[in-house]
Short mmCIF file of C-alpha atoms and ligand atoms in Angstrom, two decimals:
data_model
loop_
_atom_site.label_atom_id
_atom_site.label_comp_id
_atom_site.label_asym_id
_atom_site.label_seq_id
_atom_site.Cartn_x
_atom_site.Cartn_y
_atom_site.Cartn_z
CA MET Y 3 5.06 5.55 9.24
CA SER Y 4 4.43 7.89 12.00
CA GLU Y 5 1.92 10.10 13.55
CA ASP Y 6 3.50 13.03 11.74
CA VAL Y 7 2.86 11.46 8.51
CA PHE Y 8 -0.64 10.63 9.49
CA LYS Y 9 -1.33 14.43 10.33
CA LYS Y 10 -0.08 15.15 6.78
CA ILE Y 11 -2.60 12.60 5.42
CA VAL Y 12 -5.44 14.35 7.45
CA SER Y 13 -4.58 17.54 6.23
CA HIS Y 14 -4.34 16.24 2.39
CA CYS Y 15 -7.61 14.86 2.67
CA LYS Y 16 -9.15 18.18 3.51
CA GLU Y 17 -6.92 20.30 0.95
CA TYR Y 18 -7.74 18.31 -2.01
CA GLY Y 19 -11.47 17.54 -1.22
CA PHE Y 20 -11.58 14.22 0.02
CA VAL Y 21 -12.78 14.71 3.61
CA PHE Y 22 -13.86 17.55 5.48
CA GLN Y 23 -14.82 18.03 9.25
CA SER Y 24 -18.78 17.89 9.44
CA SER Y 25 -20.34 21.41 10.16
CA GLU Y 26 -16.93 22.89 10.01
CA ILE Y 27 -18.29 26.58 9.96
CA TYR Y 28 -19.89 25.97 13.41
CA ASP Y 29 -16.49 24.63 14.65
CA GLY Y 30 -17.32 21.00 13.75
CA LEU Y 31 -19.02 17.96 15.34
CA SER Y 32 -16.95 15.51 16.88
CA ALA Y 33 -16.28 12.30 15.10
CA VAL Y 34 -18.37 13.11 12.27
CA TYR Y 35 -17.15 13.77 8.70
CA ASP Y 36 -18.24 14.87 5.17
CA TYR Y 37 -16.82 13.40 1.92
CA GLY Y 38 -15.95 16.14 -0.74
CA GLN Y 39 -15.82 16.15 -4.57
CA MET Y 40 -12.78 13.62 -4.59
CA GLY Y 41 -13.63 11.71 -1.56
CA VAL Y 42 -17.12 10.73 -2.79
CA GLU Y 43 -15.67 9.41 -6.00
CA LEU Y 44 -13.05 7.22 -4.16
CA LYS Y 45 -15.65 5.98 -1.66
CA ASN Y 46 -18.28 5.08 -4.30
CA ASN Y 47 -15.52 3.15 -6.24
CA ILE Y 48 -14.60 1.14 -2.82
CA LYS Y 49 -18.20 0.37 -2.33
CA LYS Y 50 -18.50 -0.64 -6.10
CA TYR Y 51 -15.46 -2.95 -5.77
CA TRP Y 52 -16.90 -4.68 -2.63
CA TRP Y 53 -20.52 -4.72 -4.17
CA ASP Y 54 -19.46 -6.32 -7.24
CA SER Y 55 -17.14 -8.72 -5.66
CA MET Y 56 -20.14 -10.03 -3.68
CA VAL Y 57 -23.17 -10.01 -5.92
CA LEU Y 58 -21.58 -10.33 -9.23
CA LEU Y 59 -18.89 -12.83 -8.53
CA ASN Y 60 -21.21 -14.99 -6.52
CA GLU Y 61 -24.30 -16.39 -7.83
CA ASN Y 62 -25.58 -17.23 -4.61
CA VAL Y 63 -25.12 -13.79 -2.95
CA VAL Y 64 -27.77 -11.01 -3.49
CA GLY Y 65 -28.06 -7.54 -2.13
CA ILE Y 66 -30.82 -5.54 -0.25
CA ASP Y 67 -31.16 -1.93 1.40
CA SER Y 68 -32.90 -1.97 4.52
CA ALA Y 69 -34.09 1.07 6.46
CA ILE Y 70 -31.95 2.66 9.07
CA PHE Y 71 -34.99 2.86 11.70
CA MET Y 72 -36.23 -0.59 12.67
CA HIS Y 73 -38.57 -1.89 15.28
CA PRO Y 74 -36.91 -1.31 18.69
CA THR Y 75 -37.54 -4.94 19.86
CA ILE Y 76 -35.02 -5.82 17.19
CA TRP Y 77 -32.27 -4.30 19.13
CA LYS Y 78 -33.49 -6.32 22.33
CA ALA Y 79 -33.42 -9.54 20.50
CA SER Y 80 -30.03 -8.81 19.01
CA GLY Y 81 -28.64 -8.22 22.42
CA HIS Y 82 -27.63 -4.54 21.71
CA VAL Y 83 -29.78 -3.06 24.35
CA ASP Y 84 -28.45 -5.19 27.07
CA ALA Y 85 -24.87 -5.84 25.90
CA PHE Y 86 -23.64 -3.22 23.44
CA ASN Y 87 -21.45 -1.44 25.74
CA ASP Y 88 -17.91 -0.51 26.05
CA PRO Y 89 -15.79 -0.31 29.46
CA LEU Y 90 -14.96 3.32 30.05
CA ILE Y 91 -12.56 4.93 32.41
CA ASP Y 92 -11.60 8.56 33.11
CA ASN Y 93 -8.38 10.08 34.25
CA LYS Y 94 -9.15 12.39 37.15
CA ASP Y 95 -6.50 14.73 36.26
CA SER Y 96 -6.79 15.13 32.50
CA LYS Y 97 -10.60 14.70 32.57
CA LYS Y 98 -10.29 12.58 29.40
CA ARG Y 99 -12.19 9.57 28.87
CA TYR Y 100 -10.83 6.15 27.59
CA ARG Y 101 -11.84 2.84 26.78
CA ALA Y 102 -10.29 0.62 29.38
CA ASP Y 103 -9.88 -2.52 26.99
CA VAL Y 104 -8.18 -0.14 24.44
CA LEU Y 105 -5.68 1.16 27.15
CA ILE Y 106 -4.79 -2.57 27.80
CA GLU Y 107 -4.55 -3.41 24.21
CA ASP Y 108 -2.21 -0.44 23.43
CA TYR Y 109 -0.03 -1.62 26.42
CA LEU Y 110 0.34 -5.00 25.07
CA ALA Y 111 1.08 -3.73 21.62
CA LYS Y 112 3.87 -1.75 23.43
CA ILE Y 113 5.49 -5.15 24.67
CA ASP Y 114 5.22 -6.57 21.12
CA ASP Y 115 6.91 -3.69 19.81
CA LYS Y 116 9.78 -4.09 22.41
CA ILE Y 117 10.20 -7.91 21.50
CA ASN Y 118 10.18 -7.17 17.74
CA LYS Y 119 12.77 -4.49 18.09
CA GLU Y 120 15.05 -6.80 20.04
CA VAL Y 121 14.53 -9.34 17.47
CA GLU Y 122 15.34 -7.01 14.61
CA LYS Y 123 18.40 -5.69 16.22
CA ALA Y 124 19.88 -9.29 16.96
CA ALA Y 125 18.93 -10.23 13.17
CA LYS Y 126 20.91 -7.28 12.15
CA ARG Y 127 23.93 -8.35 14.52
CA PHE Y 128 23.98 -12.07 13.28
CA GLY Y 129 23.30 -11.47 9.68
CA GLU Y 130 22.48 -14.54 7.44
CA SER Y 131 23.06 -17.11 10.22
CA PHE Y 132 20.12 -15.59 12.36
CA ASP Y 133 17.74 -18.10 13.48
CA GLU Y 134 14.85 -16.08 14.62
CA ALA Y 135 12.70 -18.88 16.35
CA MET Y 136 15.60 -20.05 18.32
CA TYR Y 137 16.43 -16.52 19.43
CA ARG Y 138 12.79 -16.07 20.54
CA GLN Y 139 12.83 -19.11 22.60
CA THR Y 140 16.16 -18.37 24.29
CA ASN Y 141 17.05 -14.74 24.50
CA PRO Y 142 16.33 -13.92 28.32
CA ARG Y 143 15.11 -10.41 27.67
CA VAL Y 144 12.65 -11.55 24.98
CA LEU Y 145 11.48 -14.25 27.21
CA GLU Y 146 10.91 -12.02 30.11
CA ASN Y 147 8.92 -9.66 27.96
CA GLN Y 148 6.92 -12.53 26.52
CA ALA Y 149 6.02 -13.99 29.73
CA LYS Y 150 4.92 -10.57 31.06
CA ARG Y 151 2.82 -10.13 27.87
CA ASP Y 152 1.08 -13.74 28.24
CA GLU Y 153 0.23 -13.29 31.75
CA VAL Y 154 -1.37 -9.67 31.06
CA HIS Y 155 -3.06 -10.95 28.13
CA ALA Y 156 -4.39 -13.94 29.88
CA ARG Y 157 -5.77 -11.82 32.71
CA PHE Y 158 -7.19 -9.36 30.05
CA ALA Y 159 -9.07 -12.08 28.13
CA LYS Y 160 -10.59 -13.53 31.05
CA ALA Y 161 -11.74 -10.09 32.44
CA LEU Y 162 -13.40 -9.42 29.31
CA ASN Y 163 -15.13 -12.81 28.97
CA ASP Y 164 -16.50 -12.40 32.58
CA SER Y 165 -17.34 -8.78 32.18
CA ASN Y 166 -15.26 -8.13 35.28
CA LEU Y 167 -14.87 -4.25 35.37
CA GLU Y 168 -13.02 -4.35 38.50
CA GLU Y 169 -10.43 -6.61 37.20
CA LEU Y 170 -10.10 -4.56 34.07
CA ARG Y 171 -9.28 -1.44 36.30
CA GLN Y 172 -6.75 -3.71 38.36
CA ILE Y 173 -4.86 -4.63 35.37
CA ILE Y 174 -4.60 -0.91 34.35
CA VAL Y 175 -3.20 -0.16 37.81
CA ASP Y 176 -0.88 -3.31 38.03
CA CYS Y 177 0.55 -2.51 34.62
CA GLU Y 178 1.07 1.07 35.73
CA ILE Y 179 -0.63 2.43 32.65
CA VAL Y 180 -0.38 6.23 32.54
CA ASP Y 181 -2.89 8.66 30.86
CA PRO Y 182 -0.84 9.82 27.65
CA ILE Y 183 -2.17 13.48 28.39
CA SER Y 184 -1.72 14.02 32.12
CA GLY Y 185 1.25 11.37 32.49
CA THR Y 186 -0.73 10.35 35.88
CA ARG Y 187 -2.34 7.11 37.13
CA ASN Y 188 -5.32 8.84 38.80
CA TRP Y 189 -8.20 6.53 37.45
CA THR Y 190 -11.73 6.37 38.14
CA GLU Y 191 -13.76 3.14 38.42
CA VAL Y 192 -14.65 1.33 35.13
CA ARG Y 193 -18.12 1.64 33.88
CA GLN Y 194 -20.29 0.32 30.98
CA PHE Y 195 -21.44 2.67 28.50
CA ASN Y 196 -24.17 1.86 25.76
CA LEU Y 197 -23.09 2.89 22.33
CA MET Y 198 -26.68 3.11 20.68
CA PHE Y 199 -28.18 6.45 19.80
CA SER Y 200 -31.88 6.69 20.34
CA THR Y 201 -34.55 9.07 19.22
CA GLU Y 202 -38.24 9.20 19.09
CA MET Y 203 -40.74 8.34 16.51
CA GLY Y 204 -44.28 9.72 16.33
CA SER Y 205 -45.49 12.79 18.38
CA THR Y 206 -44.89 12.70 22.04
CA ALA Y 207 -48.66 13.35 22.53
CA ASP Y 208 -49.45 9.98 21.26
CA GLY Y 209 -46.86 8.42 23.29
CA ALA Y 210 -43.86 8.21 21.04
CA MET Y 211 -41.85 5.26 20.54
CA LYS Y 212 -38.14 5.11 21.39
CA VAL Y 213 -36.21 3.87 18.25
CA TYR Y 214 -32.69 3.50 17.81
CA LEU Y 215 -30.26 4.45 14.77
CA ARG Y 216 -28.94 1.08 13.80
CA PRO Y 217 -25.56 0.20 15.17
CA GLU Y 218 -24.94 -2.30 12.59
CA THR Y 219 -26.57 -3.05 9.05
CA ALA Y 220 -26.66 -6.88 9.86
CA GLN Y 221 -29.87 -6.83 11.80
CA GLY Y 222 -31.72 -5.62 8.65
CA ILE Y 223 -30.68 -8.60 6.70
CA PHE Y 224 -31.54 -11.18 9.52
CA VAL Y 225 -35.15 -9.96 9.74
CA ASN Y 226 -35.37 -9.89 5.80
CA PHE Y 227 -33.83 -13.40 5.70
CA LEU Y 228 -37.09 -15.25 4.81
CA ASN Y 229 -38.33 -12.46 2.56
CA VAL Y 230 -35.37 -12.80 0.48
CA GLN Y 231 -34.88 -16.63 0.66
CA LYS Y 232 -38.60 -16.94 -0.53
CA THR Y 233 -38.96 -14.34 -3.14
CA GLY Y 234 -35.63 -15.02 -4.65
CA ARG Y 235 -35.96 -18.91 -4.37
CA MET Y 236 -32.68 -18.98 -2.72
CA LYS Y 237 -31.15 -22.18 -1.54
CA ILE Y 238 -28.82 -22.76 1.37
CA PRO Y 239 -25.87 -21.83 1.11
CA PHE Y 240 -26.64 -18.29 0.12
CA GLY Y 241 -25.67 -14.71 1.17
CA ILE Y 242 -27.21 -11.49 1.54
CA ALA Y 243 -25.12 -8.29 1.12
CA GLN Y 244 -25.93 -4.73 2.19
CA ILE Y 245 -24.08 -1.40 2.26
CA GLY Y 246 -25.42 1.34 4.55
CA LYS Y 247 -25.07 3.77 7.40
CA ALA Y 248 -24.47 2.64 10.82
CA PHE Y 249 -24.18 5.09 14.45
CA ARG Y 250 -22.32 4.57 17.48
CA ASN Y 251 -21.97 6.82 20.13
CA GLU Y 252 -18.21 5.88 20.42
CA ILE Y 253 -16.62 6.99 23.79
CA VAL Y 254 -13.29 7.91 22.40
CA ALA Y 255 -13.59 9.16 18.77
CA ARG Y 256 -10.11 10.05 17.70
CA GLN Y 257 -7.79 9.07 14.64
CA PHE Y 258 -9.71 10.82 12.12
CA ILE Y 259 -12.29 8.57 9.90
CA PHE Y 260 -10.97 5.32 11.70
CA ARG Y 261 -13.49 5.68 14.52
CA MET Y 262 -16.47 7.79 13.91
CA ARG Y 263 -20.15 8.17 15.24
CA GLU Y 264 -21.68 7.87 11.89
CA PHE Y 265 -20.17 5.49 9.58
CA GLU Y 266 -20.83 3.18 6.58
CA GLN Y 267 -20.59 -0.62 6.74
CA MET Y 268 -20.61 -3.28 3.85
CA GLU Y 269 -21.82 -6.53 5.48
CA MET Y 270 -22.72 -9.81 4.04
CA GLN Y 271 -24.37 -12.54 5.91
CA PHE Y 272 -24.03 -16.02 4.71
CA PHE Y 273 -26.59 -18.69 5.71
CA VAL Y 274 -25.21 -22.08 5.86
CA ARG Y 275 -26.29 -25.75 7.22
CA PRO Y 276 -25.70 -26.17 10.99
CA GLY Y 277 -22.57 -27.98 11.30
CA GLU Y 278 -20.82 -26.58 8.10
CA GLU Y 279 -20.29 -23.13 9.55
CA LEU Y 280 -16.42 -23.46 10.23
CA GLU Y 281 -15.78 -24.56 6.76
CA TRP Y 282 -17.48 -21.80 5.40
CA PHE Y 283 -15.66 -19.34 7.84
CA ALA Y 284 -12.41 -20.52 6.60
CA LYS Y 285 -13.53 -20.09 2.98
CA TRP Y 286 -14.84 -16.37 3.65
CA LYS Y 287 -11.51 -15.62 5.50
CA GLU Y 288 -9.58 -16.57 2.36
CA VAL Y 289 -11.89 -14.90 -0.04
CA ARG Y 290 -11.97 -11.66 1.99
CA MET Y 291 -8.09 -11.53 2.38
CA LYS Y 292 -7.75 -12.07 -1.19
CA TRP Y 293 -10.06 -9.07 -2.04
CA HIS Y 294 -7.87 -6.80 0.16
CA LYS Y 295 -4.52 -8.00 -1.29
CA ALA Y 296 -5.58 -7.62 -4.84
CA LEU Y 297 -5.39 -3.92 -4.40
CA GLY Y 298 -1.73 -4.29 -4.62
CA PHE Y 299 -0.32 -2.47 -1.38
CA GLY Y 300 1.83 -5.30 -0.41
CA ASP Y 301 0.84 -8.56 1.42
CA HIS Y 302 2.93 -7.69 4.43
CA LYS Y 303 0.26 -4.89 5.38
CA TYR Y 304 -2.35 -7.28 6.16
CA ARG Y 305 -2.82 -9.93 8.93
CA PHE Y 306 -5.46 -11.80 10.78
CA HIS Y 307 -6.17 -11.25 14.40
CA ASP Y 308 -8.22 -13.75 16.15
CA HIS Y 309 -10.45 -12.40 18.76
CA ASP Y 310 -9.66 -12.60 22.49
CA LYS Y 311 -13.23 -12.41 23.59
CA LEU Y 312 -15.90 -14.24 21.54
CA ALA Y 313 -19.01 -12.32 21.60
CA HIS Y 314 -21.93 -14.36 23.25
CA TYR Y 315 -23.24 -15.44 19.79
CA ALA Y 316 -20.20 -16.37 17.96
CA ASN Y 317 -18.21 -19.59 17.75
CA ALA Y 318 -15.19 -18.23 15.66
CA ALA Y 319 -14.12 -14.67 15.02
CA THR Y 320 -11.10 -12.97 13.48
CA ASP Y 321 -10.30 -9.38 12.16
CA VAL Y 322 -8.50 -8.43 9.05
CA GLU Y 323 -5.98 -5.80 10.17
CA PHE Y 324 -4.21 -3.28 8.08
CA GLU Y 325 -1.07 -1.45 8.77
CA MET Y 326 -2.20 2.00 9.41
CA PRO Y 327 0.17 4.86 10.03
CA PHE Y 328 -0.62 4.33 13.76
CA GLY Y 329 -0.24 0.60 13.70
CA PHE Y 330 -2.04 -2.54 12.70
CA LYS Y 331 -5.74 -2.05 13.14
CA GLU Y 332 -8.89 -3.74 12.28
CA VAL Y 333 -10.60 -2.92 9.00
CA GLU Y 334 -12.99 -5.92 8.74
CA GLY Y 335 -14.56 -8.36 10.91
CA ILE Y 336 -15.28 -12.01 9.89
CA HIS Y 337 -17.55 -13.86 12.30
CA SER Y 338 -19.17 -17.07 12.55
CA ARG Y 339 -22.43 -15.93 14.48
CA THR Y 340 -24.00 -19.46 14.83
CA ASP Y 341 -27.95 -19.28 14.71
CA PHE Y 342 -27.99 -16.89 17.40
CA ASP Y 343 -29.65 -13.80 15.59
CA LEU Y 344 -32.26 -15.95 13.65
CA SER Y 345 -33.27 -17.93 16.70
CA SER Y 346 -33.42 -14.87 18.83
CA HIS Y 347 -35.59 -13.02 16.38
CA GLU Y 348 -37.88 -16.00 16.18
CA LYS Y 349 -38.26 -16.03 19.93
CA TYR Y 350 -39.06 -12.28 20.18
CA SER Y 351 -41.08 -12.12 17.12
CA GLY Y 352 -43.06 -15.30 17.46
CA LYS Y 353 -42.49 -15.97 13.65
CA LYS Y 354 -40.71 -18.99 12.41
CA LEU Y 355 -37.45 -18.07 10.59
CA GLN Y 356 -36.68 -21.65 9.36
CA TYR Y 357 -35.44 -22.98 6.06
CA PHE Y 358 -36.73 -26.28 4.66
CA ASP Y 359 -33.93 -28.08 3.22
CA PRO Y 360 -34.92 -30.15 0.26
CA GLU Y 361 -31.88 -32.21 0.09
CA LEU Y 362 -32.01 -33.12 3.94
CA ASN Y 363 -35.89 -33.16 3.80
CA LYS Y 364 -35.88 -31.02 7.04
CA SER Y 365 -36.29 -27.71 8.29
CA TYR Y 366 -33.54 -25.98 10.54
CA THR Y 367 -32.43 -22.41 11.71
CA PRO Y 368 -29.44 -21.53 9.46
CA TYR Y 369 -26.08 -20.85 10.76
CA VAL Y 370 -24.34 -17.53 9.58
CA ILE Y 371 -20.95 -16.43 8.65
CA GLU Y 372 -20.71 -12.62 8.56
CA THR Y 373 -18.16 -10.47 6.84
CA SER Y 374 -18.36 -6.91 7.99
CA ILE Y 375 -16.07 -4.02 6.75
CA GLY Y 376 -16.30 -0.41 7.42
CA VAL Y 377 -16.25 1.82 4.27
CA ASP Y 378 -14.60 4.74 5.96
CA ARG Y 379 -11.75 2.69 7.52
CA MET Y 380 -11.04 1.06 4.22
CA PHE Y 381 -11.07 4.56 2.66
CA LEU Y 382 -8.42 5.61 5.38
CA SER Y 383 -6.41 2.42 4.87
CA ILE Y 384 -6.20 3.05 1.03
CA VAL Y 385 -5.27 6.81 1.30
CA SER Y 386 -2.57 5.85 3.97
CA ALA Y 387 -1.00 3.22 1.87
CA SER Y 388 -1.18 5.33 -1.32
CA TYR Y 389 0.22 8.50 0.13
CA ALA Y 390 3.79 9.22 -0.71
CA GLU Y 391 6.19 12.05 -0.53
CA GLU Y 392 8.90 11.73 -3.22
CA VAL Y 393 12.25 13.73 -3.73
CA LEU Y 394 12.65 14.16 -7.46
CA GLU Y 395 15.87 14.29 -9.51
CA ASP Y 396 15.67 18.08 -9.83
CA GLY Y 397 15.55 18.15 -5.87
CA GLU Y 398 11.87 19.18 -5.64
CA THR Y 399 9.36 16.97 -3.84
CA ARG Y 400 6.05 15.88 -4.99
CA VAL Y 401 3.07 14.31 -3.02
CA VAL Y 402 1.50 11.57 -4.98
CA LEU Y 403 -1.34 9.35 -4.04
CA ARG Y 404 -0.60 5.92 -5.55
CA LEU Y 405 -4.39 4.79 -5.59
CA PRO Y 406 -5.24 1.55 -7.41
CA ALA Y 407 -6.25 2.88 -10.90
CA ALA Y 408 -9.73 1.27 -10.59
CA LEU Y 409 -10.32 3.32 -7.44
CA ALA Y 410 -8.91 6.81 -8.28
CA PRO Y 411 -11.52 9.45 -8.29
CA ILE Y 412 -10.21 11.05 -11.74
CA LYS Y 413 -8.65 8.66 -14.34
CA LEU Y 414 -7.44 11.06 -16.74
CA GLY Y 415 -6.29 14.77 -16.63
CA VAL Y 416 -6.58 16.49 -19.88
CA LEU Y 417 -4.30 19.54 -19.94
CA PRO Y 418 -4.06 21.98 -22.85
CA LEU Y 419 -0.45 23.38 -23.12
CA VAL Y 420 -1.67 26.87 -23.44
CA LYS Y 421 -5.21 28.52 -23.16
CA LYS Y 422 -5.17 29.65 -26.81
CA ASP Y 423 -4.65 28.58 -30.47
CA GLY Y 424 -7.43 26.01 -30.39
CA LEU Y 425 -5.91 23.79 -27.78
CA PRO Y 426 -8.49 24.14 -25.00
CA GLU Y 427 -11.18 23.22 -27.66
CA LYS Y 428 -8.99 20.02 -28.84
CA ALA Y 429 -8.74 19.17 -25.16
CA ARG Y 430 -12.69 19.44 -24.66
CA GLU Y 431 -13.12 17.19 -27.94
CA ILE Y 432 -10.80 14.48 -26.16
CA ILE Y 433 -12.96 14.69 -22.84
CA ASP Y 434 -16.14 14.56 -24.70
CA ALA Y 435 -15.06 11.31 -26.55
CA LEU Y 436 -13.75 9.66 -23.21
CA LYS Y 437 -16.38 10.75 -20.84
CA PHE Y 438 -18.62 7.80 -21.47
CA ASP Y 439 -15.72 5.50 -20.52
CA PHE Y 440 -14.21 6.99 -17.36
CA LYS Y 441 -13.88 10.36 -15.29
CA CYS Y 442 -11.74 13.05 -16.86
CA GLN Y 443 -10.80 16.33 -15.59
CA TYR Y 444 -9.92 19.46 -17.65
CA ASP Y 445 -7.30 21.83 -16.09
CA GLU Y 446 -5.91 24.79 -18.01
CA LYS Y 447 -4.56 27.06 -14.98
CA ASP Y 448 -0.90 27.28 -13.99
CA SER Y 449 2.22 25.68 -15.69
CA ILE Y 450 2.14 22.15 -16.77
CA GLY Y 451 4.27 21.07 -13.90
CA LYS Y 452 1.76 22.35 -11.38
CA ARG Y 453 -1.14 20.76 -13.13
CA TYR Y 454 0.67 17.39 -13.05
CA ARG Y 455 1.31 17.75 -9.26
CA ARG Y 456 -2.25 18.63 -8.54
CA GLN Y 457 -3.28 15.47 -10.34
CA ASP Y 458 -0.49 13.40 -8.54
CA ALA Y 459 -2.02 14.77 -5.27
CA ILE Y 460 -5.56 13.43 -6.11
CA GLY Y 461 -4.10 10.19 -7.50
CA THR Y 462 -5.15 10.57 -11.16
CA PRO Y 463 -3.18 7.67 -12.83
CA TYR Y 464 -3.09 9.36 -16.33
CA CYS Y 465 -2.60 12.82 -17.75
CA VAL Y 466 -2.47 13.97 -21.40
CA THR Y 467 -1.12 17.27 -22.65
CA VAL Y 468 -2.52 18.71 -25.73
CA ASP Y 469 0.11 20.90 -27.71
CA HIS Y 470 0.43 22.51 -31.18
CA GLN Y 471 1.64 19.15 -32.65
CA SER Y 472 -1.67 17.58 -31.61
CA LEU Y 473 -3.66 19.95 -33.87
CA GLU Y 474 -1.74 18.67 -36.84
CA ASP Y 475 -1.29 14.88 -36.26
CA ASN Y 476 -3.86 13.97 -33.54
CA THR Y 477 -1.36 12.90 -31.06
CA VAL Y 478 -0.93 13.81 -27.38
CA THR Y 479 1.74 13.41 -24.57
CA ILE Y 480 0.40 10.77 -22.14
CA ARG Y 481 2.10 10.98 -18.62
CA TYR Y 482 1.94 8.18 -16.23
CA ARG Y 483 1.53 9.07 -12.55
CA ASP Y 484 3.84 6.35 -10.85
CA THR Y 485 6.90 6.52 -13.08
CA MET Y 486 6.39 10.19 -14.49
CA GLU Y 487 7.26 8.75 -17.74
CA GLN Y 488 5.84 10.43 -20.92
CA GLU Y 489 5.20 9.14 -24.56
CA ARG Y 490 3.50 10.39 -27.55
CA VAL Y 491 0.36 8.37 -28.48
CA ALA Y 492 -2.52 8.74 -30.82
CA ILE Y 493 -5.65 10.36 -29.39
CA ASP Y 494 -7.83 7.66 -30.97
CA LYS Y 495 -5.67 4.97 -28.97
CA LEU Y 496 -6.28 6.72 -25.42
CA SER Y 497 -9.53 4.84 -24.84
CA ASP Y 498 -7.84 1.53 -25.39
CA ILE Y 499 -4.60 2.34 -23.30
CA ILE Y 500 -6.57 3.70 -20.30
CA SER Y 501 -9.80 1.77 -20.09
CA ASP Y 502 -8.15 -1.46 -19.43
CA LYS Y 503 -6.04 -0.22 -16.75
CA VAL Y 504 -8.63 1.62 -14.88
CA SER Y 505 -11.29 -0.89 -15.27
CA MET Y 506 -13.14 -2.34 -12.10
CA LYS Y 507 -13.58 -5.51 -14.38
CA ASN Y 508 -9.96 -6.33 -14.62
CA LEU Y 509 -9.49 -5.74 -10.81
CA LEU Y 510 -12.26 -8.15 -10.31
CA LYS Y 511 -10.78 -10.78 -12.50
CA THR Y 512 -7.85 -10.92 -10.33
CA ILE Y 513 -10.13 -12.36 -7.57
CA GLY Y 514 -12.79 -13.80 -9.30
P1 ATP O 628 -13.73 -1.65 17.11
O1 ATP O 628 -13.20 -2.78 17.89
O2 ATP O 628 -12.69 -0.86 16.44
O3 ATP O 628 -14.63 -0.75 17.83
P2 ATP O 628 -15.71 -3.53 16.21
O4 ATP O 628 -15.21 -4.67 16.35
O5 ATP O 628 -16.89 -3.18 17.22
O6 ATP O 628 -14.65 -2.44 15.89
P3 ATP O 628 -17.69 -4.51 14.29
O7 ATP O 628 -18.83 -4.31 15.18
O8 ATP O 628 -17.15 -5.77 14.00
O9 ATP O 628 -16.41 -3.45 14.70
O10 ATP O 628 -18.01 -3.64 12.98
C1 ATP O 628 -17.30 -3.92 11.78
C2 ATP O 628 -16.52 -3.10 11.01
O11 ATP O 628 -17.20 -1.75 10.95
C3 ATP O 628 -15.12 -2.74 11.57
O12 ATP O 628 -14.20 -3.73 11.04
C4 ATP O 628 -14.95 -1.41 11.18
O13 ATP O 628 -14.38 -1.31 9.83
C5 ATP O 628 -16.26 -0.61 11.04
N1 ATP O 628 -16.50 0.20 12.13
C6 ATP O 628 -16.95 -0.11 13.43
N2 ATP O 628 -17.11 0.89 14.17
C7 ATP O 628 -16.80 2.11 13.45
C8 ATP O 628 -16.53 3.34 13.78
N3 ATP O 628 -16.91 3.89 14.83
N4 ATP O 628 -16.30 4.13 12.78
C9 ATP O 628 -15.90 3.65 11.56
N5 ATP O 628 -15.82 2.39 11.28
C10 ATP O 628 -16.25 1.46 12.27
#
């Protein structure tokens, strides 16, 4: 898929009421978006899929909803005040600002692409007898590129780990990375930039307190760890899940809802015995990948990407990457955070945050595995993977969102063939009977063909058409979004036919 398709997806999201630019009538606010009438339904369904997979399917995972504002010392303890920085670099000609690490990552991805293209070409040439591993080990061009990649990658990982900003700049210079806009290599120094938004609480006259908009939801879980453990009588291992807004003053906010300044996270912190964290890390990796793949977009669209730079608190970390229209990108992070956060809060608050383990007969600070996924990125990955333009047999094209039925905003379109003869009333009767089971939409405007297209475009998996025969024998024509096949069915069978296919329960059963 290309950038071109991505543009189409962005305009599709606007045209059909999924996502709008924030404050559009005032020319917009950069990297902030609003969800429209369709978007909010899809978003809520994604959140429900995640929430239920955590708190329904796991007896030992419970949820909370903590406040966005928190005591400012929390962000000192978590390390965000001192270390939640991105390295930024400006191009003096285009005056554009970039993340130095992202420029280098993109460069590395280009080398990977080159190597893969070479391999693909050879695979075509040699056909069945092609031995990919052997080719990668022996082809001089592949070897040369691989060596270059490994060298840059090693320097990059070291520079990140050492927070060596000069070296980051030197890598950009040595690799001759150019600004995609100006095409020049006229770069400034690399500087650190803190991503937290701050504001003031209380009136300035009383000496207002500087507070931050949370850059992640996780800290609300850490500081409530003992509240939940004690009041819920939770035994380790157990998890706390939360969905909520987070805010980051991203330097480079492009790519639509992939990188926003206000976004939503779904995070789960799982508290375990020290020493058992890597086992749980492996387990949650598996569980989370299964959750993604159950959506049915194809296993090849997902991969793990282990971190080059482990955050100061982590002893293992990986990303779940999804193939977006602009390449494989992170949608979820899975981190083994050790006891860093709880210990640090103990230190800064002076309160004990320990757990007494009755089996071991001792107290300890639990270790934590975290799974952290962005709702908006998940939304983008789902819409991108669902979007298809198809040429039909009659030469016309249709745009269809092949959304998983359980996530689709509208499950059933109900369409009277004409606006008279009692057909609209019959259609309303159907909706009144089904509206308790799932979301239906009534549409009587334009030809049936046009109405089908509109439902395809918002991803509605089923439509029924009410015609004159319906009045006589209580049947309708049901039409399936993906195959466009139609068949005659009894109205009183509709609930059975559709409920099963659109139910969250059945989707959850594939992973539970
Ligand atoms: P990136 O490297 O892309 O900035 P990150 O590694 O900082 O992301 P985490 O801090 O691990 O991200 O956050 C967990 C998840 O939250 C990410 O996987 C992503 O889905 C989501 N997320 C983070 N930042 C943003 C953002 N600015 N806009 C939308 N979603 C975001």
